[in-house]
């Protein structure tokens, strides 16, 4: 099955700095890579996703990059704000429907 | 559009009991997946339903079973509950690859 490794497990940045979270995956057939944000006690919410036919996608302060050769994809958050503090998960769906999630990164943005 | 809904919100059961959790998908979505999220961990894939059939299954024992109805809503059943089944159970619906999660059901097994 798919193996997804996510790093770092915790990340603390100063407000206004950038944050980068990286995931590596094992199944070369994976072609869709979402990122979710989960605040305490709430559901995971999709914040950005990328398909394997593109290398980068941006949405305001959030971007995702994909390196299919190296089998890794990264979440980039620029100009971080305290409300960005949450747990972020990457996922790599495979086998026509199964999804494997990373273990999560707890991001803390200090004002 | 109400989005993905789940019931109940919280549930407390004792070991050996059985539980049924329910999920209504986002309008227009025909696929429902169930996940178990233990505290401090990422969601773990249990299974996925499409056209009322279990299409994919993760590494969960047969005590975990499910069903999808003609209106695409779904149930997750867990038999012979163990303490280790305590977790947040998330339902996600999709039409293609993009999944949208429900608020979850917090199951506590005593």
PDB file of C-alpha atoms in Angstrom:
ATOM      1  CA  UNK A   1       0.000   0.000   0.000  1.00  0.00           C
ATOM      2  CA  UNK A   2       0.847   3.670  -0.016  1.00  0.00           C
ATOM      3  CA  UNK A   3       3.250   5.039   2.570  1.00  0.00           C
ATOM      4  CA  UNK A   4       3.190   8.778   3.273  1.00  0.00           C
ATOM      5  CA  UNK A   5       5.769  10.492   5.465  1.00  0.00           C
ATOM      6  CA  UNK A   6       5.211  14.051   6.625  1.00  0.00           C
ATOM      7  CA  UNK A   7       7.794  16.419   8.092  1.00  0.00           C
ATOM      8  CA  UNK A   8       8.186  18.202  10.379  1.00  0.00           C
ATOM      9  CA  UNK A   9       5.778  16.987  13.043  1.00  0.00           C
ATOM     10  CA  UNK A  10       5.805  20.403  14.712  1.00  0.00           C
ATOM     11  CA  UNK A  11       6.656  23.811  13.310  1.00  0.00           C
ATOM     12  CA  UNK A  12       6.753  27.129  15.113  1.00  0.00           C
ATOM     13  CA  UNK A  13       7.167  30.368  13.183  1.00  0.00           C
ATOM     14  CA  UNK A  14       6.886  34.054  13.862  1.00  0.00           C
ATOM     15  CA  UNK A  15       3.928  35.895  12.391  1.00  0.00           C
ATOM     16  CA  UNK A  16       4.797  37.057   8.894  1.00  0.00           C
ATOM     17  CA  UNK A  17       7.356  34.321   8.293  1.00  0.00           C
ATOM     18  CA  UNK A  18       6.913  31.477   5.819  1.00  0.00           C
ATOM     19  CA  UNK A  19       6.176  27.854   6.699  1.00  0.00           C
ATOM     20  CA  UNK A  20       6.985  24.792   4.627  1.00  0.00           C
ATOM     21  CA  UNK A  21       5.706  21.268   5.219  1.00  0.00           C
ATOM     22  CA  UNK A  22       6.896  18.341   3.129  1.00  0.00           C
ATOM     23  CA  UNK A  23       5.430  14.935   2.352  1.00  0.00           C
ATOM     24  CA  UNK A  24       6.943  11.984   0.552  1.00  0.00           C
ATOM     25  CA  UNK A  25       4.931   9.121  -0.898  1.00  0.00           C
ATOM     26  CA  UNK A  26       5.744   5.676  -2.201  1.00  0.00           C
ATOM     27  CA  UNK A  27       3.174   4.783  -4.870  1.00  0.00           C
ATOM     28  CA  UNK A  28       4.270   6.208  -8.203  1.00  0.00           C
ATOM     29  CA  UNK A  29       0.709   5.751  -9.502  1.00  0.00           C
ATOM     30  CA  UNK A  30      -0.612   8.444  -7.135  1.00  0.00           C
ATOM     31  CA  UNK A  31      -1.807  11.407  -9.165  1.00  0.00           C
ATOM     32  CA  UNK A  32      -3.722  13.640  -6.766  1.00  0.00           C
ATOM     33  CA  UNK A  33      -2.287  15.307  -3.668  1.00  0.00           C
ATOM     34  CA  UNK A  34      -4.505  17.275  -1.269  1.00  0.00           C
ATOM     35  CA  UNK A  35      -3.615  19.236   1.838  1.00  0.00           C
ATOM     36  CA  UNK A  36      -5.981  19.596   4.759  1.00  0.00           C
ATOM     37  CA  UNK A  37      -6.078  21.985   7.704  1.00  0.00           C
ATOM     38  CA  UNK A  38      -7.619  20.734  10.933  1.00  0.00           C
ATOM     39  CA  UNK A  39      -8.293  23.068  13.824  1.00  0.00           C
ATOM     40  CA  UNK A  40      -8.780  21.656  17.307  1.00  0.00           C
ATOM     41  CA  UNK A  41     -12.052  19.776  17.561  1.00  0.00           C
ATOM     42  CA  UNK A  42     -13.011  20.435  13.952  1.00  0.00           C
ATOM     43  CA  UNK A  43     -13.120  18.525  10.708  1.00  0.00           C
ATOM     44  CA  UNK A  44     -10.212  18.434   8.236  1.00  0.00           C
ATOM     45  CA  UNK A  45     -10.781  21.120   5.602  1.00  0.00           C
ATOM     46  CA  UNK A  46      -9.267  20.985   2.141  1.00  0.00           C
ATOM     47  CA  UNK A  47      -7.067  24.036   1.634  1.00  0.00           C
ATOM     48  CA  UNK A  48      -5.325  23.227  -1.639  1.00  0.00           C
ATOM     49  CA  UNK A  49      -4.695  20.275  -3.905  1.00  0.00           C
ATOM     50  CA  UNK A  50      -2.571  19.465  -6.929  1.00  0.00           C
ATOM     51  CA  UNK A  51      -2.742  16.917  -9.694  1.00  0.00           C
ATOM     52  CA  UNK A  52       0.245  15.169 -11.155  1.00  0.00           C
ATOM     53  CA  UNK A  53       0.130  17.015 -14.474  1.00  0.00           C
ATOM     54  CA  UNK A  54       1.252  20.289 -12.856  1.00  0.00           C
ATOM     55  CA  UNK A  55       4.277  21.143 -10.744  1.00  0.00           C
ATOM     56  CA  UNK A  56       2.921  24.045  -8.711  1.00  0.00           C
ATOM     57  CA  UNK A  57      -0.372  25.585  -7.713  1.00  0.00           C
ATOM     58  CA  UNK A  58      -1.011  28.808  -5.787  1.00  0.00           C
ATOM     59  CA  UNK A  59      -3.994  30.207  -3.945  1.00  0.00           C
ATOM     60  CA  UNK A  60      -3.240  33.555  -2.317  1.00  0.00           C
ATOM     61  CA  UNK A  61      -0.793  32.870   0.536  1.00  0.00           C
ATOM     62  CA  UNK A  62      -0.837  29.106   0.046  1.00  0.00           C
ATOM     63  CA  UNK A  63       1.040  27.103  -2.576  1.00  0.00           C
ATOM     64  CA  UNK A  64       1.753  23.451  -3.225  1.00  0.00           C
ATOM     65  CA  UNK A  65       4.659  22.097  -5.232  1.00  0.00           C
ATOM     66  CA  UNK A  66       5.002  18.585  -6.589  1.00  0.00           C
ATOM     67  CA  UNK A  67       8.109  16.677  -7.626  1.00  0.00           C
ATOM     68  CA  UNK A  68       6.901  13.400  -9.157  1.00  0.00           C
ATOM     69  CA  UNK A  69      10.402  12.150  -9.860  1.00  0.00           C
ATOM     70  CA  UNK A  70      11.422  12.469  -6.223  1.00  0.00           C
ATOM     71  CA  UNK A  71       7.907  11.551  -5.041  1.00  0.00           C
ATOM     72  CA  UNK A  72       7.419  14.485  -2.745  1.00  0.00           C
ATOM     73  CA  UNK A  73       5.077  17.431  -2.462  1.00  0.00           C
ATOM     74  CA  UNK A  74       5.219  20.446  -0.206  1.00  0.00           C
ATOM     75  CA  UNK A  75       2.870  22.997   1.291  1.00  0.00           C
ATOM     76  CA  UNK A  76       4.104  26.571   1.432  1.00  0.00           C
ATOM     77  CA  UNK A  77       2.379  29.238   3.520  1.00  0.00           C
ATOM     78  CA  UNK A  78       3.686  32.775   3.177  1.00  0.00           C
ATOM     79  CA  UNK A  79       3.058  35.772   5.443  1.00  0.00           C
ATOM     80  CA  UNK A  80       1.775  33.486   8.188  1.00  0.00           C
ATOM     81  CA  UNK A  81      -0.914  34.739  10.543  1.00  0.00           C
ATOM     82  CA  UNK A  82      -1.977  33.466  13.993  1.00  0.00           C
ATOM     83  CA  UNK A  83      -5.141  32.010  12.452  1.00  0.00           C
ATOM     84  CA  UNK A  84      -2.943  29.711  10.355  1.00  0.00           C
ATOM     85  CA  UNK A  85      -2.140  27.820  13.576  1.00  0.00           C
ATOM     86  CA  UNK A  86      -3.582  24.319  13.188  1.00  0.00           C
ATOM     87  CA  UNK A  87      -2.635  20.753  12.276  1.00  0.00           C
ATOM     88  CA  UNK A  88      -1.931  20.251   8.593  1.00  0.00           C
ATOM     89  CA  UNK A  89      -2.238  16.884   6.861  1.00  0.00           C
ATOM     90  CA  UNK A  90      -1.113  15.754   3.459  1.00  0.00           C
ATOM     91  CA  UNK A  91      -2.723  12.808   1.714  1.00  0.00           C
ATOM     92  CA  UNK A  92      -1.937  10.576  -1.233  1.00  0.00           C
ATOM     93  CA  UNK A  93      -4.929   8.711  -2.626  1.00  0.00           C
ATOM     94  CA  UNK A  94      -4.061   5.488  -4.465  1.00  0.00           C
ATOM     95  CA  UNK A  95      -5.691   2.373  -5.803  1.00  0.00           C
ATOM     96  CA  UNK A  96      -8.763   4.163  -7.141  1.00  0.00           C
ATOM     97  CA  UNK A  97     -10.017   5.431  -3.848  1.00  0.00           C
ATOM     98  CA  UNK A  98      -7.891   4.558  -0.832  1.00  0.00           C
ATOM     99  CA  UNK A  99      -6.265   7.547   0.821  1.00  0.00           C
ATOM    100  CA  UNK A 100      -3.231   7.505   3.055  1.00  0.00           C
ATOM    101  CA  UNK A 101      -2.716  10.520   5.273  1.00  0.00           C
ATOM    102  CA  UNK A 102       0.486  11.796   6.785  1.00  0.00           C
ATOM    103  CA  UNK A 103       0.775  11.978  10.565  1.00  0.00           C
ATOM    104  CA  UNK A 104       0.232  15.716  10.553  1.00  0.00           C
ATOM    105  CA  UNK A 105       2.227  18.863  11.266  1.00  0.00           C
ATOM    106  CA  UNK A 106       1.257  21.097  14.164  1.00  0.00           C
ATOM    107  CA  UNK A 107       1.904  24.653  13.016  1.00  0.00           C
ATOM    108  CA  UNK A 108       2.094  27.398  15.624  1.00  0.00           C
ATOM    109  CA  UNK A 109       2.281  31.004  14.465  1.00  0.00           C
ATOM    110  CA  UNK A 110       3.471  33.278  17.230  1.00  0.00           C
ATOM    111  CA  UNK A 111       2.199  36.865  17.146  1.00  0.00           C
TER     112      UNK A 111
ATOM    113  CA  UNK B   1     -26.150  23.038   0.550  1.00  0.00           C
ATOM    114  CA  UNK B   2     -25.621  21.540   4.010  1.00  0.00           C
ATOM    115  CA  UNK B   3     -22.321  19.867   3.163  1.00  0.00           C
ATOM    116  CA  UNK B   4     -21.412  16.540   4.722  1.00  0.00           C
ATOM    117  CA  UNK B   5     -23.313  15.778   7.906  1.00  0.00           C
ATOM    118  CA  UNK B   6     -22.801  13.047  10.496  1.00  0.00           C
ATOM    119  CA  UNK B   7     -24.750  11.744  13.455  1.00  0.00           C
ATOM    120  CA  UNK B   8     -24.496  11.436  16.323  1.00  0.00           C
ATOM    121  CA  UNK B   9     -21.917  14.010  17.390  1.00  0.00           C
ATOM    122  CA  UNK B  10     -20.782  12.068  20.420  1.00  0.00           C
ATOM    123  CA  UNK B  11     -21.343   8.523  21.589  1.00  0.00           C
ATOM    124  CA  UNK B  12     -20.309   6.569  24.663  1.00  0.00           C
ATOM    125  CA  UNK B  13     -20.385   2.775  24.579  1.00  0.00           C
ATOM    126  CA  UNK B  14     -18.970  -0.065  26.659  1.00  0.00           C
ATOM    127  CA  UNK B  15     -16.709  -2.853  25.505  1.00  0.00           C
ATOM    128  CA  UNK B  16     -18.474  -5.575  23.537  1.00  0.00           C
ATOM    129  CA  UNK B  17     -21.322  -3.355  22.409  1.00  0.00           C
ATOM    130  CA  UNK B  18     -22.173  -2.490  18.834  1.00  0.00           C
ATOM    131  CA  UNK B  19     -22.461   0.984  17.311  1.00  0.00           C
ATOM    132  CA  UNK B  20     -23.882   2.515  14.137  1.00  0.00           C
ATOM    133  CA  UNK B  21     -22.710   5.859  12.807  1.00  0.00           C
ATOM    134  CA  UNK B  22     -24.425   7.748  10.010  1.00  0.00           C
ATOM    135  CA  UNK B  23     -23.302  10.043   7.232  1.00  0.00           C
ATOM    136  CA  UNK B  24     -25.106  12.151   4.642  1.00  0.00           C
ATOM    137  CA  UNK B  25     -22.877  13.214   1.758  1.00  0.00           C
ATOM    138  CA  UNK B  26     -22.605  16.620   0.186  1.00  0.00           C
ATOM    139  CA  UNK B  27     -25.297  17.228  -2.416  1.00  0.00           C
ATOM    140  CA  UNK B  28     -24.294  15.710  -5.748  1.00  0.00           C
ATOM    141  CA  UNK B  29     -21.626  13.422  -4.295  1.00  0.00           C
ATOM    142  CA  UNK B  30     -21.957   9.683  -4.889  1.00  0.00           C
ATOM    143  CA  UNK B  31     -18.939   8.299  -3.031  1.00  0.00           C
ATOM    144  CA  UNK B  32     -18.544   8.017   0.724  1.00  0.00           C
ATOM    145  CA  UNK B  33     -15.385   7.094   2.602  1.00  0.00           C
ATOM    146  CA  UNK B  34     -14.994   6.428   6.310  1.00  0.00           C
ATOM    147  CA  UNK B  35     -11.917   7.230   8.361  1.00  0.00           C
ATOM    148  CA  UNK B  36     -10.846   6.629  11.952  1.00  0.00           C
ATOM    149  CA  UNK B  37      -8.797   9.383  13.570  1.00  0.00           C
ATOM    150  CA  UNK B  38      -7.141   8.592  16.883  1.00  0.00           C
ATOM    151  CA  UNK B  39      -5.971  11.467  19.038  1.00  0.00           C
ATOM    152  CA  UNK B  40      -2.844  13.083  17.634  1.00  0.00           C
ATOM    153  CA  UNK B  41      -2.850  11.041  14.442  1.00  0.00           C
ATOM    154  CA  UNK B  42      -3.923  11.423  10.855  1.00  0.00           C
ATOM    155  CA  UNK B  43      -7.143   9.883   9.565  1.00  0.00           C
ATOM    156  CA  UNK B  44      -6.879   6.159   8.794  1.00  0.00           C
ATOM    157  CA  UNK B  45      -8.881   4.864   5.820  1.00  0.00           C
ATOM    158  CA  UNK B  46     -11.511   2.284   6.800  1.00  0.00           C
ATOM    159  CA  UNK B  47     -13.447   1.767   3.559  1.00  0.00           C
ATOM    160  CA  UNK B  48     -15.161   3.489   0.664  1.00  0.00           C
ATOM    161  CA  UNK B  49     -18.635   3.007  -0.774  1.00  0.00           C
ATOM    162  CA  UNK B  50     -19.745   3.694  -4.318  1.00  0.00           C
ATOM    163  CA  UNK B  51     -22.988   2.605  -5.981  1.00  0.00           C
ATOM    164  CA  UNK B  52     -23.984   0.850  -2.752  1.00  0.00           C
ATOM    165  CA  UNK B  53     -20.927  -1.420  -2.874  1.00  0.00           C
ATOM    166  CA  UNK B  54     -17.747  -1.440  -0.812  1.00  0.00           C
ATOM    167  CA  UNK B  55     -15.157  -0.406  -3.393  1.00  0.00           C
ATOM    168  CA  UNK B  56     -12.006  -0.202  -1.300  1.00  0.00           C
ATOM    169  CA  UNK B  57     -11.048  -1.296   2.194  1.00  0.00           C
ATOM    170  CA  UNK B  58      -8.202  -0.362   4.501  1.00  0.00           C
ATOM    171  CA  UNK B  59      -6.541  -2.506   7.157  1.00  0.00           C
ATOM    172  CA  UNK B  60      -9.473  -2.812   9.510  1.00  0.00           C
ATOM    173  CA  UNK B  61     -10.981  -6.056  10.861  1.00  0.00           C
ATOM    174  CA  UNK B  62     -14.339  -7.448   9.810  1.00  0.00           C
ATOM    175  CA  UNK B  63     -15.871  -5.968  12.966  1.00  0.00           C
ATOM    176  CA  UNK B  64     -16.037  -2.798  10.884  1.00  0.00           C
ATOM    177  CA  UNK B  65     -18.755  -2.960   8.255  1.00  0.00           C
ATOM    178  CA  UNK B  66     -20.762  -0.470   6.316  1.00  0.00           C
ATOM    179  CA  UNK B  67     -23.579   0.215   3.989  1.00  0.00           C
ATOM    180  CA  UNK B  68     -24.551   2.771   1.392  1.00  0.00           C
ATOM    181  CA  UNK B  69     -28.145   3.552   0.601  1.00  0.00           C
ATOM    182  CA  UNK B  70     -29.689   4.513  -2.778  1.00  0.00           C
ATOM    183  CA  UNK B  71     -29.650   8.180  -1.718  1.00  0.00           C
ATOM    184  CA  UNK B  72     -25.848   7.837  -1.213  1.00  0.00           C
ATOM    185  CA  UNK B  73     -26.012   8.193   2.571  1.00  0.00           C
ATOM    186  CA  UNK B  74     -23.949   5.682   4.485  1.00  0.00           C
ATOM    187  CA  UNK B  75     -23.625   3.872   7.781  1.00  0.00           C
ATOM    188  CA  UNK B  76     -20.590   2.556   9.596  1.00  0.00           C
ATOM    189  CA  UNK B  77     -21.153  -0.347  11.972  1.00  0.00           C
ATOM    190  CA  UNK B  78     -18.651  -1.544  14.526  1.00  0.00           C
ATOM    191  CA  UNK B  79     -19.298  -4.776  16.436  1.00  0.00           C
ATOM    192  CA  UNK B  80     -17.698  -6.112  19.616  1.00  0.00           C
ATOM    193  CA  UNK B  81     -16.276  -2.718  20.548  1.00  0.00           C
ATOM    194  CA  UNK B  82     -12.786  -2.560  22.035  1.00  0.00           C
ATOM    195  CA  UNK B  83     -11.235   0.212  24.095  1.00  0.00           C
ATOM    196  CA  UNK B  84      -8.941   0.898  21.141  1.00  0.00           C
ATOM    197  CA  UNK B  85     -11.918   1.763  18.951  1.00  0.00           C
ATOM    198  CA  UNK B  86     -12.237   5.060  20.818  1.00  0.00           C
ATOM    199  CA  UNK B  87     -11.599   7.726  18.195  1.00  0.00           C
ATOM    200  CA  UNK B  88     -13.107  10.379  15.973  1.00  0.00           C
ATOM    201  CA  UNK B  89     -14.876   8.744  13.047  1.00  0.00           C
ATOM    202  CA  UNK B  90     -14.916  10.896   9.956  1.00  0.00           C
ATOM    203  CA  UNK B  91     -17.012  10.516   6.875  1.00  0.00           C
ATOM    204  CA  UNK B  92     -15.892  12.093   3.610  1.00  0.00           C
ATOM    205  CA  UNK B  93     -17.862  12.420   0.398  1.00  0.00           C
ATOM    206  CA  UNK B  94     -16.623  13.005  -3.110  1.00  0.00           C
ATOM    207  CA  UNK B  95     -17.656  13.054  -6.739  1.00  0.00           C
ATOM    208  CA  UNK B  96     -14.161  12.630  -8.158  1.00  0.00           C
ATOM    209  CA  UNK B  97     -10.888  12.793  -6.234  1.00  0.00           C
ATOM    210  CA  UNK B  98     -11.645  15.743  -3.951  1.00  0.00           C
ATOM    211  CA  UNK B  99     -12.996  14.669  -0.586  1.00  0.00           C
ATOM    212  CA  UNK B 100     -14.998  16.835   1.795  1.00  0.00           C
ATOM    213  CA  UNK B 101     -15.182  15.780   5.421  1.00  0.00           C
ATOM    214  CA  UNK B 102     -18.071  15.777   7.840  1.00  0.00           C
ATOM    215  CA  UNK B 103     -17.715  17.030  11.421  1.00  0.00           C
ATOM    216  CA  UNK B 104     -17.131  13.528  12.741  1.00  0.00           C
ATOM    217  CA  UNK B 105     -18.562  11.363  15.492  1.00  0.00           C
ATOM    218  CA  UNK B 106     -16.537  11.144  18.688  1.00  0.00           C
ATOM    219  CA  UNK B 107     -16.810   7.549  19.949  1.00  0.00           C
ATOM    220  CA  UNK B 108     -15.691   6.728  23.461  1.00  0.00           C
ATOM    221  CA  UNK B 109     -15.521   3.079  24.516  1.00  0.00           C
ATOM    222  CA  UNK B 110     -15.401   2.454  28.261  1.00  0.00           C
TER     223      UNK B 110
END
